[in-house]
Structures are given as C-alpha cells and as structure tokens.
Coordinates of N, CA and C in Angstrom, one line a residue:
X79 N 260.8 127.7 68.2 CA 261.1 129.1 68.5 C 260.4 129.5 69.9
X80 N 261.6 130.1 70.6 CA 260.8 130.8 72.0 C 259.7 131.8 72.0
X81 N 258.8 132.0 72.9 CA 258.1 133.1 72.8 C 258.4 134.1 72.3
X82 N 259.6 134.7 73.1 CA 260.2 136.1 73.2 C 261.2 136.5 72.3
X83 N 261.2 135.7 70.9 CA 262.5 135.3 70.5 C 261.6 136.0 68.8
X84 N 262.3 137.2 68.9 CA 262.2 138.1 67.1 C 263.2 137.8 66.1
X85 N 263.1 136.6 65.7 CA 263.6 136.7 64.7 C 264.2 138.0 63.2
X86 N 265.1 138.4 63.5 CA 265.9 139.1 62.3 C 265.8 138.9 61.0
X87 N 265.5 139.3 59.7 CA 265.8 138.6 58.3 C 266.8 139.4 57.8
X88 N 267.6 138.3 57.0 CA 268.5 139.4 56.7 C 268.6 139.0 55.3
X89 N 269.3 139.7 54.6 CA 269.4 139.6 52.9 C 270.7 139.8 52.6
X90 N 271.3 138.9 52.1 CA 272.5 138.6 51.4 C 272.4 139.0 50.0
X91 N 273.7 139.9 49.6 CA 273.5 139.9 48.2 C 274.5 139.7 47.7
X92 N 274.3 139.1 46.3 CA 275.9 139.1 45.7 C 275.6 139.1 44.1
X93 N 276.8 139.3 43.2 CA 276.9 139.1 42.3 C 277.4 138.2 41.6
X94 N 276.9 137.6 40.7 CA 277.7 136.6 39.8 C 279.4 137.3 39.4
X95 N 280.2 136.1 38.5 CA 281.1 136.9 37.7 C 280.6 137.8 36.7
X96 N 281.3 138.7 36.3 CA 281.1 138.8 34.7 C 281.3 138.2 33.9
X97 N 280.5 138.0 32.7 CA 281.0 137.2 31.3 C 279.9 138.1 30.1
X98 N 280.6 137.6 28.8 CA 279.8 138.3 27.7 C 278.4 137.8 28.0
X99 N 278.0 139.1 27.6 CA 276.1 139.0 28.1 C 275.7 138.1 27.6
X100 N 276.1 137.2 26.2 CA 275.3 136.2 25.3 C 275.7 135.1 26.5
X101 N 276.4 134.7 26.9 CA 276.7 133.7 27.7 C 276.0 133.6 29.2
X102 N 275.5 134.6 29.7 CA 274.8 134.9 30.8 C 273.4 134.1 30.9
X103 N 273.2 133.9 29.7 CA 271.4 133.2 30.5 C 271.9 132.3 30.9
X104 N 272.9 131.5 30.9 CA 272.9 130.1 31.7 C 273.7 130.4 33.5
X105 N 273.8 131.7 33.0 CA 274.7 131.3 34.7 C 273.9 131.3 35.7
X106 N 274.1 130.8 36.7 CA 273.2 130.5 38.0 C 273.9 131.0 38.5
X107 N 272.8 130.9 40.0 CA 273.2 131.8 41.4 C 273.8 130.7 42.0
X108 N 275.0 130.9 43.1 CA 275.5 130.0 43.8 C 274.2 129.4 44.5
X109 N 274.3 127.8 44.9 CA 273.4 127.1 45.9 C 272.6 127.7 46.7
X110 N 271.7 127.9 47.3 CA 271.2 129.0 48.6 C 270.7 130.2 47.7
X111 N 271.2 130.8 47.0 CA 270.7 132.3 46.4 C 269.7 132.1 45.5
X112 N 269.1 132.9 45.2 CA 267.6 133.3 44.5 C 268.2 134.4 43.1
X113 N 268.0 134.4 42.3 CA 268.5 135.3 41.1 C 267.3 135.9 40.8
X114 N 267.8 137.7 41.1 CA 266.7 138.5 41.2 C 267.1 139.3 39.6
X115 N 267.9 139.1 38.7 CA 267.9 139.4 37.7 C 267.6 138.6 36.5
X116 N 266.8 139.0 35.6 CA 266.5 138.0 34.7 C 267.5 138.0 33.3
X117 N 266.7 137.2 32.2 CA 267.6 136.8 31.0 C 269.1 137.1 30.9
X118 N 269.4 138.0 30.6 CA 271.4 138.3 30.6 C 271.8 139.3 31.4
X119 N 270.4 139.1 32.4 CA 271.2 140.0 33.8 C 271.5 141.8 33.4
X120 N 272.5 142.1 34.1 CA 272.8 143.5 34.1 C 274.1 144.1 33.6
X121 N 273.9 144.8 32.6 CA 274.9 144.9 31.7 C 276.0 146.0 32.2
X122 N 276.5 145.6 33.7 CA 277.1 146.7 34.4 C 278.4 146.5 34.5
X123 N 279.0 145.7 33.8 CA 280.4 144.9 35.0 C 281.5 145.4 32.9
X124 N 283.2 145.0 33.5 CA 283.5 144.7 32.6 C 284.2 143.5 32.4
X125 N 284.6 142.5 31.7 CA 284.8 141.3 31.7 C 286.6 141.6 31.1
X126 N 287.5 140.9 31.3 CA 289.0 140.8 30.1 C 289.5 139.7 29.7
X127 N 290.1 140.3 28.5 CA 290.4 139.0 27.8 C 292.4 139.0 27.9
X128 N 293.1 138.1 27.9 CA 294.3 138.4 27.7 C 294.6 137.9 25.7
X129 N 295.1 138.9 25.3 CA 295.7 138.7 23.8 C 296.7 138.9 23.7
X130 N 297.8 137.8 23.6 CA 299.5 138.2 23.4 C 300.0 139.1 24.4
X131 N 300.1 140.0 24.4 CA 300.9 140.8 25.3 C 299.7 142.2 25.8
X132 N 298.1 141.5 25.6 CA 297.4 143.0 25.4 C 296.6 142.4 26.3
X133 N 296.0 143.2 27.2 CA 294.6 142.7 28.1 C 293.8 143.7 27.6
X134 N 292.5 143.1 27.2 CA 291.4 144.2 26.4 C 289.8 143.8 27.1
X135 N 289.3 145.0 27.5 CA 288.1 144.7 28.6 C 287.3 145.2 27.8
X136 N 285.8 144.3 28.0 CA 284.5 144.2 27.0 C 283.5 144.2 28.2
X137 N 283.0 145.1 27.6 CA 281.4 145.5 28.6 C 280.7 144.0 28.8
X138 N 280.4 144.1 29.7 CA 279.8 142.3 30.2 C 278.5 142.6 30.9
X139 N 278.0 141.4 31.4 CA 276.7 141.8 32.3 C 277.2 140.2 33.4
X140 N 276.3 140.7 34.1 CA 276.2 139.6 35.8 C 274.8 139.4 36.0
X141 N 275.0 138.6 37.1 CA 273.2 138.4 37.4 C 273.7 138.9 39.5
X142 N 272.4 139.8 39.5 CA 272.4 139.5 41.3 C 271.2 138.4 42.0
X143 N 272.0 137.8 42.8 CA 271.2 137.1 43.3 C 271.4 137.5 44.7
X144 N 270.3 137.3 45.8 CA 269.9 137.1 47.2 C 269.8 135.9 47.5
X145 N 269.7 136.2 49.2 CA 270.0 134.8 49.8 C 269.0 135.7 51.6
X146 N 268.1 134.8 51.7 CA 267.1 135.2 52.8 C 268.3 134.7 54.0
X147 N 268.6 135.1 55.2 CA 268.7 134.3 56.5 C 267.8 134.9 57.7
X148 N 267.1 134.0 58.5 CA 267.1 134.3 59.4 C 267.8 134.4 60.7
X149 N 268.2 135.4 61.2 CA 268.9 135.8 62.4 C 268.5 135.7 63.8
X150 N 268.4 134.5 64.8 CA 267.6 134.3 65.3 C 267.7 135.6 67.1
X151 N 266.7 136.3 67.3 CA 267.2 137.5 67.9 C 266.2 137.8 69.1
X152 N 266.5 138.2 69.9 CA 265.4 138.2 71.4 C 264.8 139.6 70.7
X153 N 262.9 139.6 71.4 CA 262.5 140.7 71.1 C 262.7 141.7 72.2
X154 N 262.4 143.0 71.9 CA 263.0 143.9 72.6 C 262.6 144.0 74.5
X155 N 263.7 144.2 74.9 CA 263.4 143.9 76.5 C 263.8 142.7 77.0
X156 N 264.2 141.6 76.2 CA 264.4 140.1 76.4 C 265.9 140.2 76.1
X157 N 266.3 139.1 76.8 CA 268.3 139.1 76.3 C 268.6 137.8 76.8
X158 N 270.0 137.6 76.8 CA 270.0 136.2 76.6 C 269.8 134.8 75.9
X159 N 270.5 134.0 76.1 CA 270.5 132.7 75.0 C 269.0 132.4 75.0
X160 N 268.2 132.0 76.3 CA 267.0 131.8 76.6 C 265.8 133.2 76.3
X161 N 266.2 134.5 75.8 CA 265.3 135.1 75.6 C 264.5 135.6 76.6
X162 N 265.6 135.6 77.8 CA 264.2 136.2 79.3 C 264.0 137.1 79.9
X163 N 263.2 138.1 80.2 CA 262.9 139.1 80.8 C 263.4 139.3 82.2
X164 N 263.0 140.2 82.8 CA 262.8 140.7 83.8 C 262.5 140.3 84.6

C-alpha cells in the first residue's frame, strides 16, 4: 500500500432467500459473506408455495449476511493511480 493511499471499507449486504423458518438454521451466506443473523434468522420475508391452480404465501424468515471490501482510495489532496500530490 502507498503512503498516500486511504483505503475505503465498504459493506455489502444481502439477503438470503426466504424459506420456512424451521429450515433456516442451515442456510448459509453465499462464499465471502459473514451471517450477521443468527439461529432462523429474521422472520421478515414471505416465502410461496404453488398448489393446483392456487399460489399460497407463508411468513418465512432469511438470514443477512455482509461482506467487508476494501476500496482502495487516495487520501485527501492526493489523486491519481499513484496517489501523488502537489
């Protein structure tokens, strides 16, 4: 890393699918993400089922997970691929 060079963090967020809450403790966060909700996650989403000719939606839960990146960024007054001043 260059001197002059401030790094950015950024935070990715995302949601799993929905599914019935009993089924939720196993879902993981995609590769890279961090699962900032615990046991069957958050009971906010609705999930559907199709039956014959009927679609019927059931209160579900998800999990959120994050994902850190660093953004690599000149500190202020610096610009440039090389990060150079004045």
């Amino acid at each position: 890393q260059m001197k002059n060079q401030c790094d950015q963090k950024l935070l990715i967020r995302m949601k799993t699918q929905c599914v019935p809450c009993s089924l939720n403790l196993e879902t993981q966060c995609p590769a890279g993400y961090t699962k900032v909700t615990n046991g069957t996650g958050t009971p906010d989403c609705r999930y559907y089922l199709e039956v014959k000719t009927h679609t019927l939606s059931f209160p579900g839960c998800r999990h959120h997970c994050v994902r850190e990146l660093e953004q690599p960024e000149c500190c202020r007054g610096y610009w440039g691929p090389d990060c150079v001043g004045e």
